[in-house]
């Protein structure tokens, strides 16, 4: 920056580090801010019990959001995760009761999720339609299937050991937290360190350029939707095992919660830019707000208001670093 | 008595701290239960600090809240209005064994079993949904018995992907289908929403203008159905309209003869009853494991109400509106 | 040097008041100082050329004048009045328009709608149906070329899109038009037309800012030339005082001989062709294309804009679905070609539209260069960043990528440097055959020379090259053989060394006259 | 937003006529097909009573979708329409009870909608964030406001004449149908026949190019969101008058239904392409399916399944005309 240039008031003259950090790490900054605030506000907050609880409770959503990152980065939308979750839940519950085999039932959920996700991918690529509409339609179909499997009723699982996955512990930490950690580590690596991940970014950034660069864009899309379905299935296995019952409404609204968390994390809705850790951070930022409201004596009718304002704050923080050119 | 089984709160503040886990804090019914808890505590002469938590009609959220309430050490007891009773099972046994009273729905795998199903739930203030629905349907049977020719019934139920409502529909069907003179002409989903019920009934009425009975499990839906009938040029009082909930508007409609009957709930009294049972548990007094919610209402108010039963209780205008 | 039109009498008489004046303007992008204290005046009735290496800051300067970018410091004055808030709409109202280097059109709107965008004929906000044809016709007349007004822009090739941009700036009736490399996709004939148009505008008292890497053209059309280097202004001078050599020296800070590199010797005619195309046809305008390329041979495609050279390339590469004919690659038939199959077989293509078809702008340049061959640096699908970075950096150095920071986001590179990355991307896989569609589009004179050398070097290594260029000299100077293309057919084969551009063009034009106008 | 997102745009395509029709008019073709089917299946269907009834019921949603077309065409998303609808509903109900003035109450709804919509537009343009996240956040804030206005309870309106707008008739046709017709005609013209409409297309097609051409992209966005909010307010006025009560959950889910209908109609989710009539057709295609289920007494648990399949059919029909590159 030379000294002689006239200054235009209010305009950034030079590049400042902290702003860039704000732009890239808005979600982390807010996550830390909320954590610090809650730690001071309530002694019950910063206890390992409470923190592990938060992790445990939100493991299914975080798993779905982590895999959903691939979908969004590839420039697509998956609005069917909640329905896939429902189908996987009721199927697992039904199988557990029918066969009495816990392993079979709990493995069936991810497998079914994978299959339904792959179907999404096939529909999107074969019909060449935008995934928003395709998965909206498939979500209707899937949730109807979930209703038909159960007849709308509740399937209560009494099979011995069925709740082990959802409620068990290992080294004092709930199993779902371990699963979450494993899934996130794996997906993080898959997106940022592998050829497949590279192709996902390229597909979302510029599908035509990707195709011309030899990326098999259709295959990438199918894989990405399969992954999202698989994750919904894993999440369903955890959740169904935790509550020991399957019902078709399970997971309702999760698809939008996951997308909101992904974008809140900083992954671009236009595709091409994003990271798995961001989505996980997004999930837990929203979860912390909810936890704070439960722990502190706030009027719960304000929870949505505060969540909305904090989302806007995250976004505004990210925008500060991005001045107009 | 305040130091009964006490968590930290009771020792320090001398008051019980109670978490009221509402299925949604933004819903009239849940709000009424909460009001009942507060009133009930007052009637018992207890100092109670009751905090309402918003489940946002979301099973996971509510489960989180239950677990948070258990681990935070903030509360002495919990009163829940489960959004989804079966999924709350996962919260039990609770980390700190707080006494839990559930209102409206049981916690546990069986939605019709009122005795506590999981360790930690001390009392259930509710009516089995199937029993209530059967009772509503029996009133319809009675009405149809007086009628000549086939009796055409429309079922208007909340949401057929919810096990509770499926159980209600099944109960309606099992009772009504036993009768020869009764024909169920359509089964509709009203989603506890006036506008959606208005639409769906308006549609169905197009092909069943001769409908005799609309049997609904929620007042909001019956209110929508009523508008639909009016729009279609059918006098609502010529149809046997019945709802569920006992809202102010519903009771007024029954009294005015627009509706034939209503199944009355007493959310405020249920809240008070729940508080009473919770206080018993905290005070190491005997606890009733099942409080029949049909019996908690004010003196003389019959839960399965029609114009006749309401005639005797002029000043009962319902415990909530929603 | 012969000028198209005589420059207006400058130097004699009072100096006219500048329409636009920049004083000490600077611009930062992150850590890059894109413009450093630049002062410049634009006079009415002049063609003011900006020249400089790739990344010198020409586009940035143009965009600041047109309000696309905000300056970080300095003064911008229009008609002697300092501007405060400045954006394209305000600039437009003050009579300033821009033709962006990277085409900025609305693909789903028609040609006519794009041309009049922001200038719609309307009464109280309601579009007037009639009258637009006349206005459109007038602009076509002025511009000297015609386009179908109701065709969607997305259906147009890149050259026609560039024409739409030109027409749009005319529709603005602007006093100042910034043209950022307006001819990079145009053929010689159309470039000539544009130059005549520029002269007309100048003679009407308008100002044209002309950014180009074609120094001969710059010297012919410009009245004054500003030379830029590394974000700074080296000098502004009268065109008559400059020569190609002086400009190059100003731009690079050193001299450079600009000729075509020595062509490799003729290729042994008995060699098996590496690529053999027979009667190729697609749904996208290729009717009957036959050609062959031997290892080490550079073969050109010559045609007018719209002759479907790019479509032939895409068909060979598998980007468009082939409906007839055969592609034989290294002796085996390339069945159901798809880009990934081509790449696996050892074919590479540099597409003509670097933004639409070439690069993922929001990713780092490293990922772009490595995209096609990421698996080369991977074991079991896991990429070794170290190996990847080493290979990419080496290529970046060979191509003189500026800035030489391969971790930067691609969108932050200047047009010419993005083009270099695109070429690097095709070369990373050591292909046996490359298709180069406008490989030097928008690169500076030094880089162009480097790319030419690279092409020749490839041929020396035995790589077959299919070269498409709107700069016919490029093909004449580099190719061993060339095919003339018209309406999706290869119509004749020529040996550039034995003919001239003029003769070829005459042949192509005459053929077109017989067919009637291409519209 | 720009041309280079997700799908690979086929370059220059050649089309065959009937397929072209299928591609462009898939939603109309299905609308006709479903109508014909239902006319044969039930005599009660093709009666003026029933058809008017369908129009009447879906007038609010159709109004929201018609205005939402502008948002989608401009390359944006409005996920806050349902919350705007809720705020406008409860405010109108509250005002009617407080002031006793029906006109004031019912006019307040559109005005409030306009204001909330404009706020959305300002947030989107000022923070330069994607409208998906911005309106998701604002929807949380707005629905919290709706809850706070009512304290979470229901507001029953007893004011004389309040139900006139929602239940009244003119020339034998319900007033909401007249309002719908007027709004659709106006918006249709606004999008296809005015400079503003042209600029909406340009903004969605390529915001950068539009900006360069002197289109005030930010202003277009603000207007587009204001329009969407206004429509939600008008829809709320109709709905609240019809049911004579306001409650904060009113309209829940409407935002996604509207977007689904818009895209089902054939408006591109990428922006730049679309039409108002398409969205209205999309709304009524879905509405017909629901009407059919109610009239024919089909198991409502299958409604979602059939809706999903019909959406996929519409989309597949449109895809037939679109050959691969
Ligand atoms: N949007 C941007 N973000 C970051 N850096 C940028 C951006 N635009 C330009 N730059 C940087 O500013 C410098 C000047 O770029 P500019 O595009 O003006 O060059 P140019 O002279 O037009 O080059 P070319 O001849 O290649 O078009 C370059 O170093 C470039 O990397
Ligand atoms: N399928 C088609 N239908 C109609 N017009 C077409 C079609 N394909 C190409 N065109 C027209 O011809 C032009 C094609 O130019 P194209 O890019 O194919 O030719 P080119 O010889 O490669 O020229 P360029 O120098 O532009 O690359 C387009 O602008 C378009 O107007
Ligand atoms: Mg440039
Ligand atoms: Mg070309």
mmCIF file of C-alpha atoms in Angstrom, chain D residues 59-321:
data_model
loop_
_atom_site.group_PDB
_atom_site.id
_atom_site.type_symbol
_atom_site.label_atom_id
_atom_site.label_comp_id
_atom_site.label_asym_id
_atom_site.label_seq_id
_atom_site.Cartn_x
_atom_site.Cartn_y
_atom_site.Cartn_z
ATOM 1 C CA UNK D 59 -55.974 -19.858 -3.938
ATOM 2 C CA UNK D 60 -53.592 -18.923 -1.103
ATOM 3 C CA UNK D 61 -50.943 -21.430 -2.138
ATOM 4 C CA UNK D 62 -51.300 -20.514 -5.798
ATOM 5 C CA UNK D 63 -50.892 -16.828 -5.014
ATOM 6 C CA UNK D 64 -47.723 -17.554 -3.063
ATOM 7 C CA UNK D 65 -46.380 -19.772 -5.833
ATOM 8 C CA UNK D 66 -47.173 -17.196 -8.517
ATOM 9 C CA UNK D 67 -45.131 -14.573 -6.711
ATOM 10 C CA UNK D 68 -42.529 -17.129 -5.710
ATOM 11 C CA UNK D 69 -41.878 -17.645 -9.415
ATOM 12 C CA UNK D 70 -40.213 -14.250 -9.462
ATOM 13 C CA UNK D 71 -37.939 -15.300 -6.644
ATOM 14 C CA UNK D 72 -36.922 -18.548 -8.303
ATOM 15 C CA UNK D 73 -36.528 -16.967 -11.740
ATOM 16 C CA UNK D 74 -34.262 -14.355 -10.195
ATOM 17 C CA UNK D 75 -32.067 -17.197 -8.965
ATOM 18 C CA UNK D 76 -33.147 -17.036 -5.343
ATOM 19 C CA UNK D 77 -35.100 -19.027 -2.800
ATOM 20 C CA UNK D 78 -37.710 -17.822 -0.380
ATOM 21 C CA UNK D 79 -38.074 -20.261 2.481
ATOM 22 C CA UNK D 80 -39.784 -17.699 4.671
ATOM 23 C CA UNK D 81 -43.168 -17.467 2.953
ATOM 24 C CA UNK D 82 -44.828 -19.763 5.461
ATOM 25 C CA UNK D 83 -43.571 -17.688 8.382
ATOM 26 C CA UNK D 84 -44.536 -14.443 6.723
ATOM 27 C CA UNK D 85 -47.937 -16.015 6.186
ATOM 28 C CA UNK D 86 -48.095 -16.889 9.890
ATOM 29 C CA UNK D 87 -47.123 -13.426 11.071
ATOM 30 C CA UNK D 88 -49.614 -11.830 8.711
ATOM 31 C CA UNK D 89 -52.342 -14.260 9.826
ATOM 32 C CA UNK D 90 -51.982 -13.752 13.528
ATOM 33 C CA UNK D 91 -51.543 -10.014 13.139
ATOM 34 C CA UNK D 92 -54.707 -9.739 11.103
ATOM 35 C CA UNK D 93 -56.632 -11.828 13.621
ATOM 36 C CA UNK D 94 -55.247 -9.841 16.518
ATOM 37 C CA UNK D 95 -56.016 -6.509 14.864
ATOM 38 C CA UNK D 96 -59.528 -7.583 13.990
ATOM 39 C CA UNK D 97 -60.220 -8.417 17.604
ATOM 40 C CA UNK D 98 -58.478 -5.337 18.986
ATOM 41 C CA UNK D 99 -59.830 -2.727 16.612
ATOM 42 C CA UNK D 100 -62.973 -4.375 15.366
ATOM 43 C CA UNK D 101 -62.129 -3.069 11.912
ATOM 44 C CA UNK D 102 -62.217 -5.801 9.298
ATOM 45 C CA UNK D 103 -60.763 -3.603 6.575
ATOM 46 C CA UNK D 104 -57.830 -2.552 8.715
ATOM 47 C CA UNK D 105 -57.103 -6.099 9.792
ATOM 48 C CA UNK D 106 -57.260 -7.579 6.324
ATOM 49 C CA UNK D 107 -55.197 -4.793 4.782
ATOM 50 C CA UNK D 108 -52.588 -5.121 7.475
ATOM 51 C CA UNK D 109 -51.738 -8.645 6.321
ATOM 52 C CA UNK D 110 -50.469 -7.717 2.843
ATOM 53 C CA UNK D 111 -48.702 -4.636 4.171
ATOM 54 C CA UNK D 112 -46.918 -6.663 6.829
ATOM 55 C CA UNK D 113 -46.061 -9.289 4.252
ATOM 56 C CA UNK D 114 -44.560 -6.640 2.025
ATOM 57 C CA UNK D 115 -42.468 -5.277 4.861
ATOM 58 C CA UNK D 116 -41.176 -8.683 5.967
ATOM 59 C CA UNK D 117 -40.432 -9.581 2.373
ATOM 60 C CA UNK D 118 -38.519 -6.368 1.885
ATOM 61 C CA UNK D 119 -36.525 -7.153 5.016
ATOM 62 C CA UNK D 120 -35.595 -10.483 3.462
ATOM 63 C CA UNK D 121 -34.463 -8.709 0.343
ATOM 64 C CA UNK D 122 -32.394 -6.249 2.318
ATOM 65 C CA UNK D 123 -30.736 -9.002 4.334
ATOM 66 C CA UNK D 124 -29.922 -10.963 1.193
ATOM 67 C CA UNK D 125 -28.441 -8.004 -0.616
ATOM 68 C CA UNK D 126 -26.745 -6.290 2.304
ATOM 69 C CA UNK D 127 -25.048 -9.415 3.647
ATOM 70 C CA UNK D 128 -24.500 -10.817 0.153
ATOM 71 C CA UNK D 129 -25.488 -14.282 1.296
ATOM 72 C CA UNK D 130 -27.436 -16.897 -0.489
ATOM 73 C CA UNK D 131 -31.114 -16.418 0.019
ATOM 74 C CA UNK D 132 -31.589 -20.069 0.988
ATOM 75 C CA UNK D 133 -29.802 -19.507 4.270
ATOM 76 C CA UNK D 134 -30.972 -15.926 4.711
ATOM 77 C CA UNK D 135 -34.637 -16.778 4.390
ATOM 78 C CA UNK D 136 -34.215 -19.924 6.469
ATOM 79 C CA UNK D 137 -32.898 -17.727 9.255
ATOM 80 C CA UNK D 138 -35.524 -15.063 8.766
ATOM 81 C CA UNK D 139 -38.232 -17.708 8.756
ATOM 82 C CA UNK D 140 -37.116 -18.763 12.232
ATOM 83 C CA UNK D 141 -37.213 -15.172 13.392
ATOM 84 C CA UNK D 142 -40.595 -14.511 11.818
ATOM 85 C CA UNK D 143 -42.229 -17.587 13.226
ATOM 86 C CA UNK D 144 -40.929 -16.658 16.643
ATOM 87 C CA UNK D 145 -42.546 -13.264 16.156
ATOM 88 C CA UNK D 146 -45.819 -14.933 15.251
ATOM 89 C CA UNK D 147 -45.617 -16.963 18.454
ATOM 90 C CA UNK D 148 -44.856 -13.893 20.511
ATOM 91 C CA UNK D 149 -47.815 -11.993 19.066
ATOM 92 C CA UNK D 150 -50.220 -14.678 20.168
ATOM 93 C CA UNK D 151 -48.287 -16.029 23.108
ATOM 94 C CA UNK D 152 -48.521 -19.328 21.276
ATOM 95 C CA UNK D 153 -52.279 -19.530 21.558
ATOM 96 C CA UNK D 154 -54.985 -19.355 18.971
ATOM 97 C CA UNK D 155 -56.768 -16.099 18.237
ATOM 98 C CA UNK D 156 -60.389 -16.656 17.348
ATOM 99 C CA UNK D 157 -61.916 -13.795 15.436
ATOM 100 C CA UNK D 158 -65.524 -13.002 16.107
ATOM 101 C CA UNK D 159 -65.668 -9.616 14.420
ATOM 102 C CA UNK D 160 -68.684 -9.251 12.181
ATOM 103 C CA UNK D 161 -67.924 -9.554 8.465
ATOM 104 C CA UNK D 162 -64.398 -10.847 8.974
ATOM 105 C CA UNK D 163 -65.099 -14.002 7.013
ATOM 106 C CA UNK D 164 -66.477 -12.154 3.994
ATOM 107 C CA UNK D 165 -63.213 -12.196 2.064
ATOM 108 C CA UNK D 166 -62.573 -15.884 2.641
ATOM 109 C CA UNK D 167 -66.073 -17.257 2.332
ATOM 110 C CA UNK D 168 -67.972 -14.649 0.288
ATOM 111 C CA UNK D 169 -69.027 -15.038 -3.296
ATOM 112 C CA UNK D 170 -69.354 -12.770 -6.288
ATOM 113 C CA UNK D 171 -71.288 -13.884 -9.370
ATOM 114 C CA UNK D 172 -71.475 -17.322 -7.828
ATOM 115 C CA UNK D 173 -67.719 -17.633 -7.541
ATOM 116 C CA UNK D 174 -65.840 -17.463 -4.254
ATOM 117 C CA UNK D 175 -63.998 -14.210 -3.704
ATOM 118 C CA UNK D 176 -60.606 -15.939 -3.232
ATOM 119 C CA UNK D 177 -60.928 -17.261 -6.770
ATOM 120 C CA UNK D 178 -61.401 -13.725 -8.059
ATOM 121 C CA UNK D 179 -58.416 -12.559 -6.070
ATOM 122 C CA UNK D 180 -56.378 -15.447 -7.436
ATOM 123 C CA UNK D 181 -57.351 -14.637 -10.998
ATOM 124 C CA UNK D 182 -56.454 -10.992 -10.558
ATOM 125 C CA UNK D 183 -53.134 -11.693 -8.904
ATOM 126 C CA UNK D 184 -52.115 -14.283 -11.466
ATOM 127 C CA UNK D 185 -53.031 -12.045 -14.401
ATOM 128 C CA UNK D 186 -51.104 -9.178 -12.909
ATOM 129 C CA UNK D 187 -48.019 -11.195 -12.060
ATOM 130 C CA UNK D 188 -48.045 -12.997 -15.393
ATOM 131 C CA UNK D 189 -47.981 -9.681 -17.148
ATOM 132 C CA UNK D 190 -45.409 -8.267 -14.770
ATOM 133 C CA UNK D 191 -42.991 -11.101 -15.429
ATOM 134 C CA UNK D 192 -43.443 -11.464 -19.159
ATOM 135 C CA UNK D 193 -44.351 -8.012 -20.324
ATOM 136 C CA UNK D 194 -42.411 -5.454 -18.366
ATOM 137 C CA UNK D 195 -38.892 -4.172 -18.015
ATOM 138 C CA UNK D 196 -38.898 -5.316 -14.417
ATOM 139 C CA UNK D 197 -39.758 -8.838 -15.518
ATOM 140 C CA UNK D 198 -36.979 -8.811 -18.066
ATOM 141 C CA UNK D 199 -34.564 -7.746 -15.386
ATOM 142 C CA UNK D 200 -35.737 -10.548 -13.129
ATOM 143 C CA UNK D 201 -34.871 -13.032 -15.875
ATOM 144 C CA UNK D 202 -31.514 -11.400 -16.454
ATOM 145 C CA UNK D 203 -30.681 -11.402 -12.763
ATOM 146 C CA UNK D 204 -31.386 -15.095 -12.510
ATOM 147 C CA UNK D 205 -29.749 -15.960 -15.810
ATOM 148 C CA UNK D 206 -26.453 -14.266 -15.078
ATOM 149 C CA UNK D 207 -26.367 -11.707 -12.313
ATOM 150 C CA UNK D 208 -22.955 -10.490 -13.279
ATOM 151 C CA UNK D 209 -23.930 -9.842 -16.864
ATOM 152 C CA UNK D 210 -27.101 -8.140 -15.722
ATOM 153 C CA UNK D 211 -25.163 -5.920 -13.370
ATOM 154 C CA UNK D 212 -22.752 -5.063 -16.156
ATOM 155 C CA UNK D 213 -25.668 -4.112 -18.367
ATOM 156 C CA UNK D 214 -26.814 -1.602 -15.828
ATOM 157 C CA UNK D 215 -29.535 -3.735 -14.267
ATOM 158 C CA UNK D 216 -29.755 -2.872 -10.590
ATOM 159 C CA UNK D 217 -29.481 -6.434 -9.450
ATOM 160 C CA UNK D 218 -29.784 -5.634 -5.766
ATOM 161 C CA UNK D 219 -32.887 -3.597 -6.342
ATOM 162 C CA UNK D 220 -34.399 -6.401 -8.403
ATOM 163 C CA UNK D 221 -33.749 -8.835 -5.569
ATOM 164 C CA UNK D 222 -35.311 -6.583 -2.971
ATOM 165 C CA UNK D 223 -38.377 -6.122 -5.146
ATOM 166 C CA UNK D 224 -38.665 -9.800 -5.819
ATOM 167 C CA UNK D 225 -38.611 -10.694 -2.133
ATOM 168 C CA UNK D 226 -41.032 -7.891 -1.363
ATOM 169 C CA UNK D 227 -43.386 -9.274 -3.958
ATOM 170 C CA UNK D 228 -43.131 -12.723 -2.450
ATOM 171 C CA UNK D 229 -43.835 -11.331 1.006
ATOM 172 C CA UNK D 230 -46.749 -9.304 -0.309
ATOM 173 C CA UNK D 231 -48.237 -12.412 -1.855
ATOM 174 C CA UNK D 232 -47.827 -14.333 1.377
ATOM 175 C CA UNK D 233 -49.667 -11.497 3.113
ATOM 176 C CA UNK D 234 -52.521 -11.557 0.613
ATOM 177 C CA UNK D 235 -52.734 -15.322 0.955
ATOM 178 C CA UNK D 236 -52.787 -14.946 4.722
ATOM 179 C CA UNK D 237 -55.610 -12.435 4.545
ATOM 180 C CA UNK D 238 -57.692 -14.896 2.536
ATOM 181 C CA UNK D 239 -56.868 -17.856 4.747
ATOM 182 C CA UNK D 240 -57.349 -16.105 8.068
ATOM 183 C CA UNK D 241 -60.644 -14.697 6.929
ATOM 184 C CA UNK D 242 -61.742 -18.110 5.771
ATOM 185 C CA UNK D 243 -61.065 -19.909 9.035
ATOM 186 C CA UNK D 244 -61.712 -16.868 11.229
ATOM 187 C CA UNK D 245 -58.766 -17.618 13.459
ATOM 188 C CA UNK D 246 -55.104 -16.914 13.535
ATOM 189 C CA UNK D 247 -52.431 -19.175 14.906
ATOM 190 C CA UNK D 248 -48.658 -19.174 14.677
ATOM 191 C CA UNK D 249 -48.373 -22.560 12.978
ATOM 192 C CA UNK D 250 -50.604 -21.423 10.139
ATOM 193 C CA UNK D 251 -49.165 -22.218 6.759
ATOM 194 C CA UNK D 252 -46.438 -24.514 8.033
ATOM 195 C CA UNK D 253 -44.885 -26.331 5.119
ATOM 196 C CA UNK D 254 -46.347 -23.973 2.559
ATOM 197 C CA UNK D 255 -42.937 -22.607 1.583
ATOM 198 C CA UNK D 256 -41.772 -25.985 0.332
ATOM 199 C CA UNK D 257 -45.097 -26.785 -1.296
ATOM 200 C CA UNK D 258 -44.868 -23.533 -3.215
ATOM 201 C CA UNK D 259 -41.298 -24.152 -4.327
ATOM 202 C CA UNK D 260 -42.157 -27.700 -5.322
ATOM 203 C CA UNK D 261 -45.084 -26.476 -7.406
ATOM 204 C CA UNK D 262 -42.970 -23.795 -9.061
ATOM 205 C CA UNK D 263 -40.291 -26.236 -10.086
ATOM 206 C CA UNK D 264 -42.797 -28.891 -11.025
ATOM 207 C CA UNK D 265 -44.277 -26.321 -13.389
ATOM 208 C CA UNK D 266 -41.012 -26.163 -15.236
ATOM 209 C CA UNK D 267 -39.395 -23.048 -13.848
ATOM 210 C CA UNK D 268 -35.674 -23.634 -13.547
ATOM 211 C CA UNK D 269 -34.253 -23.823 -10.075
ATOM 212 C CA UNK D 270 -31.119 -22.245 -11.470
ATOM 213 C CA UNK D 271 -32.999 -19.116 -12.349
ATOM 214 C CA UNK D 272 -33.391 -17.332 -15.627
ATOM 215 C CA UNK D 273 -36.203 -19.481 -16.986
ATOM 216 C CA UNK D 274 -39.814 -19.753 -15.938
ATOM 217 C CA UNK D 275 -43.342 -18.456 -16.093
ATOM 218 C CA UNK D 276 -46.118 -17.590 -13.685
ATOM 219 C CA UNK D 277 -48.671 -19.854 -15.328
ATOM 220 C CA UNK D 278 -46.339 -22.796 -14.840
ATOM 221 C CA UNK D 279 -46.322 -22.362 -11.097
ATOM 222 C CA UNK D 280 -50.084 -22.091 -10.981
ATOM 223 C CA UNK D 281 -50.344 -25.236 -13.081
ATOM 224 C CA UNK D 282 -47.930 -26.945 -10.703
ATOM 225 C CA UNK D 283 -50.059 -26.012 -7.701
ATOM 226 C CA UNK D 284 -53.195 -27.346 -9.291
ATOM 227 C CA UNK D 285 -51.592 -30.536 -10.517
ATOM 228 C CA UNK D 286 -50.741 -31.406 -6.931
ATOM 229 C CA UNK D 287 -54.120 -30.137 -5.747
ATOM 230 C CA UNK D 288 -55.945 -32.381 -8.223
ATOM 231 C CA UNK D 289 -54.226 -35.421 -6.837
ATOM 232 C CA UNK D 290 -55.353 -34.528 -3.331
ATOM 233 C CA UNK D 291 -58.870 -33.810 -4.533
ATOM 234 C CA UNK D 292 -58.956 -37.116 -6.343
ATOM 235 C CA UNK D 293 -57.993 -39.020 -3.227
ATOM 236 C CA UNK D 294 -60.683 -37.337 -1.175
ATOM 237 C CA UNK D 295 -63.372 -37.774 -3.800
ATOM 238 C CA UNK D 296 -62.554 -41.356 -4.647
ATOM 239 C CA UNK D 297 -62.005 -42.335 -1.024
ATOM 240 C CA UNK D 298 -58.578 -43.771 -1.654
ATOM 241 C CA UNK D 299 -56.386 -44.627 1.273
ATOM 242 C CA UNK D 300 -54.817 -41.277 2.174
ATOM 243 C CA UNK D 301 -51.635 -43.079 3.150
ATOM 244 C CA UNK D 302 -51.030 -43.584 -0.571
ATOM 245 C CA UNK D 303 -51.458 -39.938 -1.467
ATOM 246 C CA UNK D 304 -47.807 -39.102 -1.043
ATOM 247 C CA UNK D 305 -46.783 -42.077 -3.089
ATOM 248 C CA UNK D 306 -49.011 -41.092 -5.988
ATOM 249 C CA UNK D 307 -47.985 -37.442 -5.756
ATOM 250 C CA UNK D 308 -44.329 -38.416 -5.830
ATOM 251 C CA UNK D 309 -44.805 -40.696 -8.789
ATOM 252 C CA UNK D 310 -46.743 -38.056 -10.716
ATOM 253 C CA UNK D 311 -44.059 -35.462 -10.069
ATOM 254 C CA UNK D 312 -41.485 -37.895 -11.385
ATOM 255 C CA UNK D 313 -43.701 -38.568 -14.387
ATOM 256 C CA UNK D 314 -43.940 -34.864 -15.176
ATOM 257 C CA UNK D 315 -40.245 -34.570 -14.909
ATOM 258 C CA UNK D 316 -39.573 -37.655 -16.987
ATOM 259 C CA UNK D 317 -41.913 -36.335 -19.651
ATOM 260 C CA UNK D 318 -39.956 -33.105 -19.744
ATOM 261 C CA UNK D 319 -36.739 -35.063 -19.926
ATOM 262 C CA UNK D 320 -37.788 -37.035 -22.986
ATOM 263 C CA UNK D 321 -37.505 -33.918 -25.079
#
